[in-house]
Amino acid sequence: MAYLLLFAVAIWAGAQNALAGGGSFLILPTLMFTGMDALAANITSCVALFPAQVATGWTGRSHARGVGALTLAWLFVICIIGGAIGAVILLETPRGLFARLVPWLVLFATGLFAWGSFFRKPGEADGHLSPAGAGFIQFLIATYGGYFGGGAGFLMVAALTMAGQAVRIASATKNVLAGVMNASAVVIFLFSPDLHWEQALVTAAGATIGGVGGAHLIHRIDEKILRIFIVVIGSLLTVGLFLKAP
């Protein structure tokens, strides 16, 4: 029964990621419901959602761009290095400490999602970040993404638009970089004893199905409603995690 629930939630999360983002807010607590602690759930979620991220990034790859002298290839390198560093930091984080950090990380990611969805005006900060600055910011985002990842997409879109990219181009670039960023983390997590393969495979299958379906529905569903739903889920999850924090 728990696996059926996980598969259903993964389908929704995959569609949600394709349409608006924030699917990890659903996957993390569902994986914990199957018996994992926060650290194992985070590692398993990262690996499980990777196939859907690759599919999404591949679909829009023709629209992805670099930033001036900072080419897309250099952004790839930055994301691979940053993602690997974040993954190593996660594996070296004591389990009890990470459990205490998770509520704060989810709170940060939820707040970031709400800001990017409802308060940040498109173009309000465009063109104020140099290619070098964009590269440094992207490295920090990739490191955060390898460590936790919630809200990393909005951080990337914000940084890329500040560097001068149009929002649609920044979104496509973000989708490509998300897969690249998590690739190095996934390679490292594959050797972690905290990776639960059964749950990861169930989640990957559901998220991929949902992602493909979401891509077809992207022009038919009110994105604002989805974003409100994500913020509500993230807020409830934050409260629940703080109440259960050690």
mmCIF file of C-alpha atoms in Angstrom:
data_model
loop_
_atom_site.group_PDB
_atom_site.id
_atom_site.type_symbol
_atom_site.label_atom_id
_atom_site.label_comp_id
_atom_site.label_asym_id
_atom_site.label_seq_id
_atom_site.Cartn_x
_atom_site.Cartn_y
_atom_site.Cartn_z
ATOM 1 C CA MET A 1 0.000 0.000 0.000
ATOM 2 C CA ALA A 2 2.827 2.409 0.844
ATOM 3 C CA TYR A 3 4.415 1.807 -2.585
ATOM 4 C CA LEU A 4 1.107 2.449 -4.352
ATOM 5 C CA LEU A 5 0.830 5.743 -2.497
ATOM 6 C CA LEU A 6 4.428 6.584 -3.393
ATOM 7 C CA PHE A 7 3.803 5.813 -7.077
ATOM 8 C CA ALA A 8 0.665 7.980 -7.151
ATOM 9 C CA VAL A 9 2.402 10.867 -5.395
ATOM 10 C CA ALA A 10 5.381 10.530 -7.754
ATOM 11 C CA ILE A 11 3.092 10.854 -10.785
ATOM 12 C CA TRP A 12 1.660 14.049 -9.350
ATOM 13 C CA ALA A 13 5.109 15.345 -8.383
ATOM 14 C CA GLY A 14 6.480 14.666 -11.867
ATOM 15 C CA ALA A 15 3.596 16.551 -13.462
ATOM 16 C CA GLN A 16 3.971 19.338 -10.927
ATOM 17 C CA ASN A 17 7.679 19.701 -11.687
ATOM 18 C CA ALA A 18 6.950 19.916 -15.406
ATOM 19 C CA LEU A 19 4.207 22.481 -14.906
ATOM 20 C CA ALA A 20 5.396 24.642 -12.033
ATOM 21 C CA GLY A 21 8.090 22.955 -9.923
ATOM 22 C CA GLY A 22 8.068 21.968 -6.255
ATOM 23 C CA GLY A 23 7.445 18.250 -6.690
ATOM 24 C CA SER A 24 10.170 17.381 -4.191
ATOM 25 C CA PHE A 25 7.978 18.861 -1.436
ATOM 26 C CA LEU A 26 5.623 15.923 -2.011
ATOM 27 C CA ILE A 27 8.229 13.215 -2.560
ATOM 28 C CA LEU A 28 10.320 13.896 0.551
ATOM 29 C CA PRO A 29 7.588 13.326 3.162
ATOM 30 C CA THR A 30 6.136 10.397 1.205
ATOM 31 C CA LEU A 31 9.495 8.644 1.187
ATOM 32 C CA MET A 32 9.797 9.301 4.920
ATOM 33 C CA PHE A 33 6.326 7.761 5.325
ATOM 34 C CA THR A 34 7.692 4.521 3.832
ATOM 35 C CA GLY A 35 10.127 4.264 6.758
ATOM 36 C CA MET A 36 13.181 6.362 5.825
ATOM 37 C CA ASP A 37 14.804 9.068 7.887
ATOM 38 C CA ALA A 38 15.289 12.551 6.414
ATOM 39 C CA LEU A 39 18.806 11.919 5.092
ATOM 40 C CA ALA A 40 17.891 8.689 3.284
ATOM 41 C CA ALA A 41 14.726 10.279 1.871
ATOM 42 C CA ASN A 42 16.711 13.229 0.502
ATOM 43 C CA ILE A 43 19.277 10.961 -1.156
ATOM 44 C CA THR A 44 16.625 8.628 -2.578
ATOM 45 C CA SER A 45 14.545 11.563 -3.841
ATOM 46 C CA CYS A 46 17.522 13.059 -5.679
ATOM 47 C CA VAL A 47 18.248 9.797 -7.497
ATOM 48 C CA ALA A 48 14.599 8.985 -8.163
ATOM 49 C CA LEU A 49 13.717 12.348 -9.731
ATOM 50 C CA PHE A 50 16.799 12.453 -11.951
ATOM 51 C CA PRO A 51 15.320 10.569 -14.979
ATOM 52 C CA ALA A 52 12.378 12.972 -15.158
ATOM 53 C CA GLN A 53 14.748 15.954 -14.914
ATOM 54 C CA VAL A 54 16.798 14.617 -17.802
ATOM 55 C CA ALA A 55 13.664 14.142 -19.918
ATOM 56 C CA THR A 56 12.466 17.675 -19.173
ATOM 57 C CA GLY A 57 15.847 19.237 -19.883
ATOM 58 C CA TRP A 58 16.290 17.273 -23.107
ATOM 59 C CA THR A 59 12.899 18.402 -24.394
ATOM 60 C CA GLY A 60 13.778 22.084 -24.113
ATOM 61 C CA ARG A 61 17.517 21.866 -24.763
ATOM 62 C CA SER A 62 17.352 23.901 -27.988
ATOM 63 C CA HIS A 63 16.304 26.987 -26.016
ATOM 64 C CA ALA A 64 19.046 26.777 -23.382
ATOM 65 C CA ARG A 65 21.769 29.425 -23.559
ATOM 66 C CA GLY A 66 24.873 30.635 -21.786
ATOM 67 C CA VAL A 67 25.442 34.153 -20.455
ATOM 68 C CA GLY A 68 27.803 36.176 -22.647
ATOM 69 C CA ALA A 69 31.314 34.797 -22.270
ATOM 70 C CA LEU A 70 29.960 32.234 -19.797
ATOM 71 C CA THR A 71 28.960 29.564 -22.299
ATOM 72 C CA LEU A 72 26.489 26.774 -21.673
ATOM 73 C CA ALA A 73 29.412 24.331 -21.626
ATOM 74 C CA TRP A 74 31.035 26.283 -18.771
ATOM 75 C CA LEU A 75 27.733 26.314 -16.900
ATOM 76 C CA PHE A 76 27.695 22.524 -17.290
ATOM 77 C CA VAL A 77 31.145 22.264 -15.708
ATOM 78 C CA ILE A 78 30.193 24.592 -12.856
ATOM 79 C CA CYS A 79 27.023 22.595 -12.138
ATOM 80 C CA ILE A 80 28.820 19.257 -12.173
ATOM 81 C CA ILE A 81 31.479 20.462 -9.731
ATOM 82 C CA GLY A 82 29.023 22.262 -7.460
ATOM 83 C CA GLY A 83 26.574 19.362 -7.419
ATOM 84 C CA ALA A 84 29.337 16.919 -6.501
ATOM 85 C CA ILE A 85 30.572 19.135 -3.667
ATOM 86 C CA GLY A 86 27.041 19.492 -2.293
ATOM 87 C CA ALA A 87 26.528 15.725 -2.407
ATOM 88 C CA VAL A 88 29.781 15.060 -0.548
ATOM 89 C CA ILE A 89 28.858 17.632 2.109
ATOM 90 C CA LEU A 90 25.496 15.907 2.530
ATOM 91 C CA LEU A 91 27.095 12.495 3.005
ATOM 92 C CA GLU A 92 29.486 13.967 5.567
ATOM 93 C CA THR A 93 26.680 15.690 7.496
ATOM 94 C CA PRO A 94 25.817 13.828 10.713
ATOM 95 C CA ARG A 95 22.401 12.205 10.434
ATOM 96 C CA GLY A 96 21.022 13.970 13.514
ATOM 97 C CA LEU A 97 22.234 17.362 12.317
ATOM 98 C CA PHE A 98 20.619 16.917 8.905
ATOM 99 C CA ALA A 99 17.338 15.915 10.549
ATOM 100 C CA ARG A 100 17.433 19.196 12.486
ATOM 101 C CA LEU A 101 18.317 21.159 9.341
ATOM 102 C CA VAL A 102 15.538 19.740 7.149
ATOM 103 C CA PRO A 103 12.696 21.893 8.579
ATOM 104 C CA TRP A 104 14.781 25.016 7.982
ATOM 105 C CA LEU A 105 15.726 23.902 4.476
ATOM 106 C CA VAL A 106 12.092 23.228 3.584
ATOM 107 C CA LEU A 107 11.082 26.575 5.108
ATOM 108 C CA PHE A 108 13.748 28.321 3.003
ATOM 109 C CA ALA A 109 12.716 26.476 -0.158
ATOM 110 C CA THR A 110 9.011 27.183 0.412
ATOM 111 C CA GLY A 111 9.658 30.871 0.998
ATOM 112 C CA LEU A 112 11.842 30.999 -2.090
ATOM 113 C CA PHE A 113 9.158 29.278 -4.155
ATOM 114 C CA ALA A 114 6.494 31.703 -2.913
ATOM 115 C CA TRP A 115 8.714 34.683 -3.727
ATOM 116 C CA GLY A 116 9.492 33.434 -7.211
ATOM 117 C CA SER A 117 5.858 32.560 -7.889
ATOM 118 C CA PHE A 118 3.934 35.514 -6.506
ATOM 119 C CA PHE A 119 6.172 38.418 -5.498
ATOM 120 C CA ARG A 120 9.062 38.663 -7.941
ATOM 121 C CA LYS A 121 8.123 40.711 -10.995
ATOM 122 C CA PRO A 122 9.579 39.468 -14.312
ATOM 123 C CA GLY A 123 12.450 41.658 -15.401
ATOM 124 C CA GLU A 124 12.671 43.663 -12.175
ATOM 125 C CA ALA A 125 16.324 42.715 -11.648
ATOM 126 C CA ASP A 126 17.409 41.842 -15.162
ATOM 127 C CA GLY A 127 20.838 42.736 -16.466
ATOM 128 C CA HIS A 128 22.583 43.471 -13.155
ATOM 129 C CA LEU A 129 24.782 40.384 -12.920
ATOM 130 C CA SER A 130 27.986 39.949 -14.933
ATOM 131 C CA PRO A 131 28.883 36.588 -16.538
ATOM 132 C CA ALA A 132 31.554 36.082 -13.859
ATOM 133 C CA GLY A 133 29.039 36.862 -11.131
ATOM 134 C CA ALA A 134 26.497 34.567 -12.743
ATOM 135 C CA GLY A 135 29.069 31.762 -12.789
ATOM 136 C CA PHE A 136 29.873 32.204 -9.105
ATOM 137 C CA ILE A 137 26.202 32.336 -8.126
ATOM 138 C CA GLN A 138 25.514 29.244 -10.220
ATOM 139 C CA PHE A 139 28.294 27.392 -8.394
ATOM 140 C CA LEU A 140 26.689 28.224 -5.043
ATOM 141 C CA ILE A 141 23.267 27.159 -6.345
ATOM 142 C CA ALA A 142 24.688 23.887 -7.697
ATOM 143 C CA THR A 143 26.314 23.169 -4.336
ATOM 144 C CA TYR A 144 23.020 23.824 -2.577
ATOM 145 C CA GLY A 145 21.264 21.664 -5.173
ATOM 146 C CA GLY A 146 23.599 18.738 -4.567
ATOM 147 C CA TYR A 147 23.005 19.088 -0.831
ATOM 148 C CA PHE A 148 19.228 19.581 -0.747
ATOM 149 C CA GLY A 149 17.860 21.116 -3.935
ATOM 150 C CA GLY A 150 14.464 22.456 -2.906
ATOM 151 C CA GLY A 151 13.980 25.852 -4.561
ATOM 152 C CA ALA A 152 17.169 25.582 -6.610
ATOM 153 C CA GLY A 153 15.215 26.075 -9.825
ATOM 154 C CA PHE A 154 13.955 29.476 -8.749
ATOM 155 C CA LEU A 155 17.429 30.495 -7.639
ATOM 156 C CA MET A 156 18.740 29.591 -11.098
ATOM 157 C CA VAL A 157 15.998 31.459 -12.955
ATOM 158 C CA ALA A 158 16.564 34.526 -10.761
ATOM 159 C CA ALA A 159 20.327 34.488 -11.354
ATOM 160 C CA LEU A 160 20.039 33.913 -15.104
ATOM 161 C CA THR A 161 17.475 36.673 -15.585
ATOM 162 C CA MET A 162 19.641 39.029 -13.520
ATOM 163 C CA ALA A 163 22.451 38.204 -15.952
ATOM 164 C CA GLY A 164 20.273 39.283 -18.865
ATOM 165 C CA GLN A 165 18.464 36.179 -20.082
ATOM 166 C CA ALA A 166 14.782 36.373 -20.984
ATOM 167 C CA VAL A 167 12.552 34.452 -18.588
ATOM 168 C CA ARG A 168 11.643 31.741 -21.129
ATOM 169 C CA ILE A 169 15.308 31.210 -22.030
ATOM 170 C CA ALA A 170 16.271 31.179 -18.348
ATOM 171 C CA SER A 171 13.593 28.560 -17.640
ATOM 172 C CA ALA A 172 14.844 26.295 -20.427
ATOM 173 C CA THR A 173 18.447 26.777 -19.297
ATOM 174 C CA LYS A 174 17.425 26.012 -15.727
ATOM 175 C CA ASN A 175 15.795 22.736 -16.771
ATOM 176 C CA VAL A 176 18.957 21.607 -18.561
ATOM 177 C CA LEU A 177 21.255 22.681 -15.733
ATOM 178 C CA ALA A 178 19.082 20.970 -13.103
ATOM 179 C CA GLY A 179 19.752 17.590 -14.696
ATOM 180 C CA VAL A 180 23.467 18.338 -15.091
ATOM 181 C CA MET A 181 23.714 19.581 -11.504
ATOM 182 C CA ASN A 182 22.080 16.477 -10.093
ATOM 183 C CA ALA A 183 24.011 14.097 -12.361
ATOM 184 C CA SER A 184 27.179 14.359 -10.292
ATOM 185 C CA ALA A 185 25.211 14.083 -7.050
ATOM 186 C CA VAL A 186 23.386 11.012 -8.357
ATOM 187 C CA VAL A 187 26.655 9.286 -9.299
ATOM 188 C CA ILE A 188 27.899 9.813 -5.741
ATOM 189 C CA PHE A 189 24.607 8.795 -4.128
ATOM 190 C CA LEU A 190 24.507 5.547 -6.116
ATOM 191 C CA PHE A 191 27.172 4.221 -3.743
ATOM 192 C CA SER A 192 25.405 5.389 -0.580
ATOM 193 C CA PRO A 193 23.901 2.754 1.732
ATOM 194 C CA ASP A 194 21.090 5.268 2.377
ATOM 195 C CA LEU A 195 19.794 4.919 -1.187
ATOM 196 C CA HIS A 196 16.649 2.764 -1.080
ATOM 197 C CA TRP A 197 16.450 1.233 -4.534
ATOM 198 C CA GLU A 198 12.898 -0.100 -4.415
ATOM 199 C CA GLN A 199 11.409 3.253 -3.444
ATOM 200 C CA ALA A 200 13.725 5.028 -5.894
ATOM 201 C CA LEU A 201 12.559 2.903 -8.830
ATOM 202 C CA VAL A 202 8.877 3.302 -7.930
ATOM 203 C CA THR A 203 9.341 7.066 -7.614
ATOM 204 C CA ALA A 204 11.337 7.327 -10.844
ATOM 205 C CA ALA A 205 8.660 5.472 -12.802
ATOM 206 C CA GLY A 206 5.849 7.593 -11.428
ATOM 207 C CA ALA A 207 7.706 10.902 -11.790
ATOM 208 C CA THR A 208 8.665 10.162 -15.393
ATOM 209 C CA ILE A 209 5.077 9.297 -16.313
ATOM 210 C CA GLY A 210 3.840 12.422 -14.573
ATOM 211 C CA GLY A 211 6.517 14.566 -16.180
ATOM 212 C CA VAL A 212 5.585 13.446 -19.684
ATOM 213 C CA GLY A 213 1.909 14.008 -18.942
ATOM 214 C CA GLY A 214 2.622 17.392 -17.399
ATOM 215 C CA ALA A 215 4.518 18.486 -20.484
ATOM 216 C CA HIS A 216 1.408 17.834 -22.567
ATOM 217 C CA LEU A 217 -0.835 19.670 -20.099
ATOM 218 C CA ILE A 218 1.389 22.706 -19.625
ATOM 219 C CA HIS A 219 -0.909 24.983 -21.634
ATOM 220 C CA ARG A 220 -4.161 23.573 -20.229
ATOM 221 C CA ILE A 221 -3.812 23.867 -16.445
ATOM 222 C CA ASP A 222 -3.856 27.083 -14.426
ATOM 223 C CA GLU A 223 -0.262 27.331 -13.225
ATOM 224 C CA LYS A 224 -1.194 29.780 -10.467
ATOM 225 C CA ILE A 225 -3.407 27.174 -8.794
ATOM 226 C CA LEU A 226 -0.552 24.679 -8.879
ATOM 227 C CA ARG A 227 1.833 27.201 -7.351
ATOM 228 C CA ILE A 228 -0.624 27.988 -4.552
ATOM 229 C CA PHE A 229 -0.964 24.255 -3.902
ATOM 230 C CA ILE A 230 2.828 23.892 -3.713
ATOM 231 C CA VAL A 231 3.166 26.719 -1.195
ATOM 232 C CA VAL A 232 0.376 25.233 0.949
ATOM 233 C CA ILE A 233 2.017 21.781 0.877
ATOM 234 C CA GLY A 234 5.421 23.270 1.658
ATOM 235 C CA SER A 235 4.002 25.293 4.562
ATOM 236 C CA LEU A 236 2.218 22.278 6.050
ATOM 237 C CA LEU A 237 5.321 20.153 5.598
ATOM 238 C CA THR A 238 7.446 22.811 7.305
ATOM 239 C CA VAL A 239 5.127 22.935 10.320
ATOM 240 C CA GLY A 240 5.020 19.136 10.533
ATOM 241 C CA LEU A 241 8.791 18.807 10.322
ATOM 242 C CA PHE A 242 9.353 21.440 13.017
ATOM 243 C CA LEU A 243 6.887 19.642 15.302
ATOM 244 C CA LYS A 244 8.708 16.333 14.767
ATOM 245 C CA ALA A 245 12.236 17.746 14.790
ATOM 246 C CA PRO A 246 14.562 16.108 17.333
#
